mmCIF file of C-alpha atoms in Angstrom:
data_model
loop_
_atom_site.group_PDB
_atom_site.id
_atom_site.type_symbol
_atom_site.label_atom_id
_atom_site.label_comp_id
_atom_site.label_asym_id
_atom_site.label_seq_id
_atom_site.Cartn_x
_atom_site.Cartn_y
_atom_site.Cartn_z
ATOM 1 C CA UNK A 1 22.117 4.973 2.972
ATOM 2 C CA UNK A 2 25.057 7.218 3.779
ATOM 3 C CA UNK A 3 25.520 9.886 1.089
ATOM 4 C CA UNK A 4 28.268 11.932 2.689
ATOM 5 C CA UNK A 5 29.764 12.549 6.108
ATOM 6 C CA UNK A 6 30.972 15.759 7.771
ATOM 7 C CA UNK A 7 33.624 15.653 10.475
ATOM 8 C CA UNK A 8 34.968 18.687 12.331
ATOM 9 C CA UNK A 9 38.059 18.649 14.487
ATOM 10 C CA UNK A 10 39.114 21.608 16.631
ATOM 11 C CA UNK A 11 40.043 22.880 20.090
ATOM 12 C CA UNK A 12 37.610 22.111 22.888
ATOM 13 C CA UNK A 13 36.955 25.831 23.467
ATOM 14 C CA UNK A 14 35.193 25.936 20.068
ATOM 15 C CA UNK A 15 32.909 23.039 20.905
ATOM 16 C CA UNK A 16 29.777 25.206 21.116
ATOM 17 C CA UNK A 17 30.527 26.691 17.686
ATOM 18 C CA UNK A 18 31.035 23.261 16.145
ATOM 19 C CA UNK A 19 27.841 21.934 17.731
ATOM 20 C CA UNK A 20 25.967 24.990 16.485
ATOM 21 C CA UNK A 21 27.259 24.318 12.995
ATOM 22 C CA UNK A 22 25.840 20.785 13.058
ATOM 23 C CA UNK A 23 22.522 22.105 14.371
ATOM 24 C CA UNK A 24 22.312 24.483 11.406
ATOM 25 C CA UNK A 25 23.208 21.693 8.964
ATOM 26 C CA UNK A 26 20.523 19.445 10.465
ATOM 27 C CA UNK A 27 17.907 22.201 10.278
ATOM 28 C CA UNK A 28 18.841 22.867 6.649
ATOM 29 C CA UNK A 29 18.456 19.186 5.760
ATOM 30 C CA UNK A 30 15.114 19.016 7.550
ATOM 31 C CA UNK A 31 13.676 22.046 5.780
ATOM 32 C CA UNK A 32 15.227 21.791 2.321
ATOM 33 C CA UNK A 33 15.925 18.118 1.728
ATOM 34 C CA UNK A 34 15.271 16.879 -1.808
ATOM 35 C CA UNK A 35 13.410 13.954 -0.243
ATOM 36 C CA UNK A 36 10.902 15.904 1.822
ATOM 37 C CA UNK A 37 7.407 15.661 0.373
ATOM 38 C CA UNK A 38 8.501 13.145 -2.268
ATOM 39 C CA UNK A 39 7.916 9.409 -2.776
ATOM 40 C CA UNK A 40 10.932 7.156 -2.396
ATOM 41 C CA UNK A 41 11.917 3.672 -1.340
ATOM 42 C CA UNK A 42 14.115 2.610 1.539
ATOM 43 C CA UNK A 43 17.185 2.920 -0.676
ATOM 44 C CA UNK A 44 16.488 6.647 -1.251
ATOM 45 C CA UNK A 45 15.404 6.021 -4.843
ATOM 46 C CA UNK A 46 12.484 8.103 -6.054
ATOM 47 C CA UNK A 47 9.258 6.227 -6.823
ATOM 48 C CA UNK A 48 7.076 7.060 -9.823
ATOM 49 C CA UNK A 49 3.672 7.572 -8.220
ATOM 50 C CA UNK A 50 2.003 8.378 -11.544
ATOM 51 C CA UNK A 51 2.453 4.883 -12.982
ATOM 52 C CA UNK A 52 -1.203 4.221 -12.237
ATOM 53 C CA UNK A 53 -4.274 6.416 -12.679
ATOM 54 C CA UNK A 54 -6.757 6.576 -9.783
ATOM 55 C CA UNK A 55 -9.565 6.091 -12.299
ATOM 56 C CA UNK A 56 -8.145 2.678 -13.192
ATOM 57 C CA UNK A 57 -8.237 1.449 -9.599
ATOM 58 C CA UNK A 58 -11.622 0.170 -8.480
ATOM 59 C CA UNK A 59 -12.391 -1.187 -5.027
ATOM 60 C CA UNK A 60 -15.697 -1.940 -3.363
ATOM 61 C CA UNK A 61 -17.468 1.042 -1.829
ATOM 62 C CA UNK A 62 -16.752 -0.320 1.653
ATOM 63 C CA UNK A 63 -13.019 -0.534 0.989
ATOM 64 C CA UNK A 64 -12.986 3.005 -0.369
ATOM 65 C CA UNK A 65 -14.773 4.308 2.734
ATOM 66 C CA UNK A 66 -12.241 2.564 4.943
ATOM 67 C CA UNK A 67 -9.314 3.945 2.953
ATOM 68 C CA UNK A 68 -10.695 7.466 2.963
ATOM 69 C CA UNK A 69 -11.344 7.462 6.710
ATOM 70 C CA UNK A 70 -8.228 5.640 7.912
ATOM 71 C CA UNK A 71 -5.550 6.488 5.325
ATOM 72 C CA UNK A 72 -6.368 9.419 3.064
ATOM 73 C CA UNK A 73 -8.197 11.641 5.551
ATOM 74 C CA UNK A 74 -5.377 11.621 8.167
ATOM 75 C CA UNK A 75 -3.089 12.852 5.378
ATOM 76 C CA UNK A 76 -5.386 15.389 3.737
ATOM 77 C CA UNK A 77 -6.920 16.716 6.954
ATOM 78 C CA UNK A 78 -4.058 16.344 9.419
ATOM 79 C CA UNK A 79 -4.454 19.804 10.943
ATOM 80 C CA UNK A 80 -8.226 19.522 11.353
ATOM 81 C CA UNK A 81 -7.876 16.127 13.032
ATOM 82 C CA UNK A 82 -5.119 17.452 15.301
ATOM 83 C CA UNK A 83 -7.455 20.243 16.402
ATOM 84 C CA UNK A 84 -9.971 17.551 17.297
ATOM 85 C CA UNK A 85 -7.271 15.831 19.400
ATOM 86 C CA UNK A 86 -7.002 12.916 17.033
ATOM 87 C CA UNK A 87 -3.577 11.218 17.211
ATOM 88 C CA UNK A 88 -1.116 12.131 14.458
ATOM 89 C CA UNK A 89 0.521 8.704 14.555
ATOM 90 C CA UNK A 90 -1.468 5.831 13.072
ATOM 91 C CA UNK A 91 -0.996 2.215 11.979
ATOM 92 C CA UNK A 92 -3.097 0.523 9.296
ATOM 93 C CA UNK A 93 -3.004 -3.021 7.911
ATOM 94 C CA UNK A 94 -4.247 -3.900 4.417
ATOM 95 C CA UNK A 95 -5.047 -7.592 4.199
ATOM 96 C CA UNK A 96 -6.408 -9.755 1.433
ATOM 97 C CA UNK A 97 -5.513 -12.480 -1.083
ATOM 98 C CA UNK A 98 -3.209 -12.168 -4.066
ATOM 99 C CA UNK A 99 -4.533 -9.922 -6.817
ATOM 100 C CA UNK A 100 -6.816 -7.901 -4.559
ATOM 101 C CA UNK A 101 -5.015 -4.614 -5.206
ATOM 102 C CA UNK A 102 -2.906 -3.971 -2.104
ATOM 103 C CA UNK A 103 0.082 -2.764 -4.143
ATOM 104 C CA UNK A 104 -2.181 -0.333 -5.972
ATOM 105 C CA UNK A 105 -3.288 0.936 -2.559
ATOM 106 C CA UNK A 106 0.354 1.839 -1.917
ATOM 107 C CA UNK A 107 0.555 3.871 -5.126
ATOM 108 C CA UNK A 108 -2.726 5.649 -4.412
ATOM 109 C CA UNK A 109 -1.512 6.464 -0.905
ATOM 110 C CA UNK A 110 1.752 7.784 -2.350
ATOM 111 C CA UNK A 111 -0.186 10.064 -4.692
ATOM 112 C CA UNK A 112 -2.339 11.454 -1.874
ATOM 113 C CA UNK A 113 0.746 11.885 0.326
ATOM 114 C CA UNK A 114 2.865 13.819 -2.177
ATOM 115 C CA UNK A 115 -0.097 15.926 -3.290
ATOM 116 C CA UNK A 116 -0.474 17.061 0.318
ATOM 117 C CA UNK A 117 3.205 17.643 1.088
ATOM 118 C CA UNK A 118 3.805 14.358 2.913
ATOM 119 C CA UNK A 119 6.878 12.209 2.398
ATOM 120 C CA UNK A 120 6.136 8.661 1.254
ATOM 121 C CA UNK A 121 8.654 5.874 1.867
ATOM 122 C CA UNK A 122 8.124 2.379 0.466
ATOM 123 C CA UNK A 123 9.868 -0.241 2.579
ATOM 124 C CA UNK A 124 10.695 -3.298 0.470
ATOM 125 C CA UNK A 125 10.881 -6.554 2.443
ATOM 126 C CA UNK A 126 14.251 -8.203 2.157
ATOM 127 C CA UNK A 127 15.835 -5.021 0.797
ATOM 128 C CA UNK A 128 15.224 -2.183 3.245
ATOM 129 C CA UNK A 129 15.681 -1.942 7.000
ATOM 130 C CA UNK A 130 12.249 -1.042 8.366
ATOM 131 C CA UNK A 131 13.688 0.496 11.529
ATOM 132 C CA UNK A 132 15.934 2.840 9.511
ATOM 133 C CA UNK A 133 13.022 3.672 7.229
ATOM 134 C CA UNK A 134 10.894 4.669 10.218
ATOM 135 C CA UNK A 135 13.721 6.872 11.516
ATOM 136 C CA UNK A 136 14.010 8.512 8.091
ATOM 137 C CA UNK A 137 10.264 9.072 8.013
ATOM 138 C CA UNK A 138 10.439 10.757 11.410
ATOM 139 C CA UNK A 139 13.103 13.096 10.040
ATOM 140 C CA UNK A 140 11.039 14.015 6.975
ATOM 141 C CA UNK A 141 7.569 14.018 8.552
ATOM 142 C CA UNK A 142 4.759 14.389 7.950
ATOM 143 C CA UNK A 143 5.364 11.020 6.358
ATOM 144 C CA UNK A 144 3.913 7.669 5.374
ATOM 145 C CA UNK A 145 5.822 4.404 5.680
ATOM 146 C CA UNK A 146 4.340 1.664 3.503
ATOM 147 C CA UNK A 147 5.627 -1.843 4.216
ATOM 148 C CA UNK A 148 4.435 -4.475 1.729
ATOM 149 C CA UNK A 149 4.116 -8.200 2.477
ATOM 150 C CA UNK A 150 4.765 -8.058 6.186
ATOM 151 C CA UNK A 151 3.882 -11.750 6.453
ATOM 152 C CA UNK A 152 7.259 -12.481 4.844
ATOM 153 C CA UNK A 153 8.848 -11.777 8.224
ATOM 154 C CA UNK A 154 5.912 -12.777 10.374
ATOM 155 C CA UNK A 155 4.962 -16.353 9.592
ATOM 156 C CA UNK A 156 3.137 -18.091 12.385
ATOM 157 C CA UNK A 157 5.424 -19.911 14.734
ATOM 158 C CA UNK A 158 8.640 -18.243 13.622
ATOM 159 C CA UNK A 159 9.202 -16.877 17.106
ATOM 160 C CA UNK A 160 11.195 -13.937 15.796
ATOM 161 C CA UNK A 161 8.831 -11.284 17.080
ATOM 162 C CA UNK A 162 9.851 -9.192 14.061
ATOM 163 C CA UNK A 163 6.474 -7.513 13.663
ATOM 164 C CA UNK A 164 6.278 -6.769 17.367
ATOM 165 C CA UNK A 165 9.682 -5.089 17.166
ATOM 166 C CA UNK A 166 8.495 -2.976 14.240
ATOM 167 C CA UNK A 167 5.405 -1.834 16.133
ATOM 168 C CA UNK A 168 7.497 -1.234 19.249
ATOM 169 C CA UNK A 169 9.825 0.992 17.224
ATOM 170 C CA UNK A 170 6.870 2.904 15.832
ATOM 171 C CA UNK A 171 5.127 3.158 19.202
ATOM 172 C CA UNK A 172 8.338 4.405 20.777
ATOM 173 C CA UNK A 173 8.425 7.557 18.656
ATOM 174 C CA UNK A 174 7.563 10.466 20.889
ATOM 175 C CA UNK A 175 7.559 14.111 19.859
ATOM 176 C CA UNK A 176 5.087 16.967 19.890
ATOM 177 C CA UNK A 177 3.002 17.259 16.733
ATOM 178 C CA UNK A 178 4.193 13.938 15.331
ATOM 179 C CA UNK A 179 2.546 13.112 11.989
ATOM 180 C CA UNK A 180 3.363 9.593 10.845
ATOM 181 C CA UNK A 181 1.333 6.850 9.204
ATOM 182 C CA UNK A 182 2.572 3.256 9.110
ATOM 183 C CA UNK A 183 0.696 1.156 6.534
ATOM 184 C CA UNK A 184 1.408 -2.543 6.048
ATOM 185 C CA UNK A 185 0.065 -5.231 3.749
ATOM 186 C CA UNK A 186 -0.280 -8.987 4.078
ATOM 187 C CA UNK A 187 -1.619 -11.809 1.943
ATOM 188 C CA UNK A 188 -1.911 -14.064 4.991
ATOM 189 C CA UNK A 189 -3.422 -12.279 7.959
ATOM 190 C CA UNK A 190 -3.807 -15.656 9.672
ATOM 191 C CA UNK A 191 -0.011 -15.878 9.961
ATOM 192 C CA UNK A 192 0.263 -12.758 12.079
ATOM 193 C CA UNK A 193 0.471 -13.046 15.825
ATOM 194 C CA UNK A 194 -2.854 -12.333 17.510
ATOM 195 C CA UNK A 195 -1.201 -9.722 19.706
ATOM 196 C CA UNK A 196 -0.426 -7.660 16.631
ATOM 197 C CA UNK A 197 -3.964 -7.386 15.302
ATOM 198 C CA UNK A 198 -5.622 -6.494 18.587
ATOM 199 C CA UNK A 199 -7.064 -2.975 19.081
ATOM 200 C CA UNK A 200 -4.403 -0.632 20.401
ATOM 201 C CA UNK A 201 -1.641 -2.012 18.238
ATOM 202 C CA UNK A 202 -3.425 -1.389 14.942
ATOM 203 C CA UNK A 203 -5.772 1.523 14.374
ATOM 204 C CA UNK A 204 -7.464 -0.135 11.405
ATOM 205 C CA UNK A 205 -7.487 -3.378 9.437
ATOM 206 C CA UNK A 206 -8.772 -2.956 5.887
ATOM 207 C CA UNK A 207 -9.820 -6.140 4.110
ATOM 208 C CA UNK A 208 -9.475 -5.979 0.333
ATOM 209 C CA UNK A 209 -11.223 -8.898 -1.298
ATOM 210 C CA UNK A 210 -13.319 -9.855 -4.289
ATOM 211 C CA UNK A 211 -15.087 -7.262 -6.398
ATOM 212 C CA UNK A 212 -18.753 -6.428 -5.944
ATOM 213 C CA UNK A 213 -21.230 -5.858 -8.764
ATOM 214 C CA UNK A 214 -20.861 -2.070 -8.726
ATOM 215 C CA UNK A 215 -17.088 -2.384 -8.972
ATOM 216 C CA UNK A 216 -17.268 -4.868 -11.844
ATOM 217 C CA UNK A 217 -19.563 -2.574 -13.794
ATOM 218 C CA UNK A 218 -17.417 0.500 -13.152
ATOM 219 C CA UNK A 219 -14.169 -1.215 -14.140
ATOM 220 C CA UNK A 220 -15.776 -2.766 -17.223
ATOM 221 C CA UNK A 221 -16.877 0.637 -18.493
ATOM 222 C CA UNK A 222 -13.443 2.049 -17.725
ATOM 223 C CA UNK A 223 -11.479 -0.676 -19.535
ATOM 224 C CA UNK A 224 -13.751 -1.242 -22.529
ATOM 225 C CA UNK A 225 -14.718 2.378 -23.048
ATOM 226 C CA UNK A 226 -16.647 3.244 -26.213
ATOM 227 C CA UNK A 227 -16.247 -0.316 -27.507
ATOM 228 C CA UNK A 228 -18.708 -1.556 -24.878
ATOM 229 C CA UNK A 229 -22.175 -2.401 -26.195
ATOM 230 C CA UNK A 230 -25.124 -0.430 -24.830
ATOM 231 C CA UNK A 231 -27.196 -3.398 -23.684
ATOM 232 C CA UNK A 232 -24.713 -5.139 -21.359
ATOM 233 C CA UNK A 233 -26.344 -7.445 -18.818
ATOM 234 C CA UNK A 234 -24.111 -6.610 -15.858
ATOM 235 C CA UNK A 235 -25.959 -9.043 -13.610
ATOM 236 C CA UNK A 236 -24.879 -11.878 -15.904
ATOM 237 C CA UNK A 237 -21.349 -10.482 -16.156
ATOM 238 C CA UNK A 238 -21.043 -10.215 -12.384
ATOM 239 C CA UNK A 239 -22.299 -13.774 -11.955
ATOM 240 C CA UNK A 240 -19.563 -14.970 -14.317
ATOM 241 C CA UNK A 241 -16.981 -12.979 -12.333
ATOM 242 C CA UNK A 242 -18.170 -13.925 -8.851
ATOM 243 C CA UNK A 243 -15.183 -14.382 -6.553
ATOM 244 C CA UNK A 244 -12.805 -12.483 -8.832
ATOM 245 C CA UNK A 245 -10.211 -10.216 -7.242
ATOM 246 C CA UNK A 246 -9.637 -6.863 -9.018
ATOM 247 C CA UNK A 247 -6.617 -8.259 -10.881
ATOM 248 C CA UNK A 248 -8.723 -11.119 -12.259
ATOM 249 C CA UNK A 249 -11.538 -8.781 -13.299
ATOM 250 C CA UNK A 250 -9.010 -6.591 -15.125
ATOM 251 C CA UNK A 251 -7.494 -9.604 -16.898
ATOM 252 C CA UNK A 252 -10.927 -10.867 -17.929
ATOM 253 C CA UNK A 253 -11.778 -7.471 -19.399
ATOM 254 C CA UNK A 254 -8.465 -7.316 -21.250
ATOM 255 C CA UNK A 255 -9.230 -10.766 -22.688
ATOM 256 C CA UNK A 256 -12.630 -9.568 -23.870
ATOM 257 C CA UNK A 257 -10.885 -6.722 -25.708
ATOM 258 C CA UNK A 258 -8.475 -9.190 -27.323
ATOM 259 C CA UNK A 259 -11.371 -11.434 -28.344
ATOM 260 C CA UNK A 260 -12.964 -8.458 -30.073
ATOM 261 C CA UNK A 261 -9.746 -7.508 -31.868
ATOM 262 C CA UNK A 262 -9.226 -11.099 -33.040
ATOM 263 C CA UNK A 263 -12.820 -11.356 -34.268
ATOM 264 C CA UNK A 264 -12.647 -8.073 -36.179
ATOM 265 C CA UNK A 265 -9.308 -8.555 -37.954
ATOM 266 C CA UNK A 266 -7.270 -6.181 -35.791
ATOM 267 C CA UNK A 267 -9.994 -3.660 -35.007
ATOM 268 C CA UNK A 268 -11.929 -3.344 -31.777
ATOM 269 C CA UNK A 269 -15.566 -4.141 -32.425
ATOM 270 C CA UNK A 270 -18.499 -4.023 -30.078
ATOM 271 C CA UNK A 271 -17.858 -5.922 -26.830
ATOM 272 C CA UNK A 272 -21.077 -7.527 -25.692
ATOM 273 C CA UNK A 273 -22.256 -9.541 -22.717
ATOM 274 C CA UNK A 274 -21.218 -12.829 -24.328
ATOM 275 C CA UNK A 275 -17.645 -11.589 -24.820
ATOM 276 C CA UNK A 276 -17.369 -10.625 -21.168
ATOM 277 C CA UNK A 277 -18.877 -13.863 -19.893
ATOM 278 C CA UNK A 278 -16.661 -16.015 -22.129
ATOM 279 C CA UNK A 279 -13.583 -14.115 -20.971
ATOM 280 C CA UNK A 280 -14.534 -14.639 -17.328
ATOM 281 C CA UNK A 281 -15.270 -18.338 -17.848
ATOM 282 C CA UNK A 282 -11.931 -18.781 -19.572
ATOM 283 C CA UNK A 283 -10.149 -17.258 -16.577
ATOM 284 C CA UNK A 284 -12.011 -19.308 -13.956
ATOM 285 C CA UNK A 285 -9.580 -22.290 -14.036
ATOM 286 C CA UNK A 286 -6.673 -19.940 -13.352
ATOM 287 C CA UNK A 287 -8.500 -18.518 -10.336
ATOM 288 C CA UNK A 288 -9.142 -22.019 -9.016
ATOM 289 C CA UNK A 289 -5.462 -22.915 -9.473
ATOM 290 C CA UNK A 290 -4.393 -19.757 -7.648
ATOM 291 C CA UNK A 291 -6.699 -20.470 -4.731
ATOM 292 C CA UNK A 292 -5.447 -24.059 -4.520
ATOM 293 C CA UNK A 293 -1.852 -22.831 -4.454
ATOM 294 C CA UNK A 294 -2.686 -20.387 -1.661
ATOM 295 C CA UNK A 295 -4.263 -23.138 0.422
ATOM 296 C CA UNK A 296 -1.093 -25.197 0.014
ATOM 297 C CA UNK A 297 1.210 -22.362 1.093
ATOM 298 C CA UNK A 298 -0.893 -21.380 4.100
ATOM 299 C CA UNK A 299 -0.582 -24.726 5.862
ATOM 300 C CA UNK A 300 0.910 -24.288 9.299
ATOM 301 C CA UNK A 301 4.686 -25.018 9.225
ATOM 302 C CA UNK A 302 6.386 -27.434 11.537
ATOM 303 C CA UNK A 303 3.338 -29.592 12.322
ATOM 304 C CA UNK A 304 3.948 -33.322 12.488
ATOM 305 C CA UNK A 305 1.281 -35.671 11.253
ATOM 306 C CA UNK A 306 0.889 -39.168 12.691
#
């Protein structure tokens, strides 16, 4: 938003001096702004990017490869990619169901961005104007704009063309050496207009879904730590957690820890395979309820049944 405003009034013969003054002010803001290279939201509030540790975020190996190639690498190796004539302006869509870790992807991206001198701006749907955020990002580039839950403004059949306008705004940015990354997330990729997801409008679509066996094992060791028994049957644990999104795996592991504390009168005892399986089985009904709710909310609006 507007922080302050400078107005200069004077004789016309001093116009070039006044214009030069504003040029100097603009250059000063570009080079020494308190926002450049920081993480903030669309309301110019700083975002705490250290609220999550990268070690606590576990995706499948395929998701990590996609994120490294399409999100992190363009930030960390911007100059090398520019020398290879790779475009400095990119658009990426993270898609997947609730609890798959798309919000955590935003925080990880913010960490990589600020560590490499990029500005990170989180655009909050319903709160921030995405077009103004993109303009701000252009001012403080190299920059990342991260827009969560884009399906909020892009439900199928709404006819608003809101997403198209966003991409048109982004595509319309033209300047030499432009370094901008637009990342968006959606829980309902099926609601987006087909013209948006075609090649040429999006450089990459990264699907974040259920955890694989390797991810379950890695997160289990991370959460349970030294309390984890040595003879864990991770095949059995993964079977019990089949279909779990990262958030559900994390909750199941936290439950296993609580089971251990309850069983050992306030102390964490050894967490074995049975603890992990019981925790997963106890969470299964909640997963089923969540999936049923998603199926209800994804029904096409406005359709008449006879």
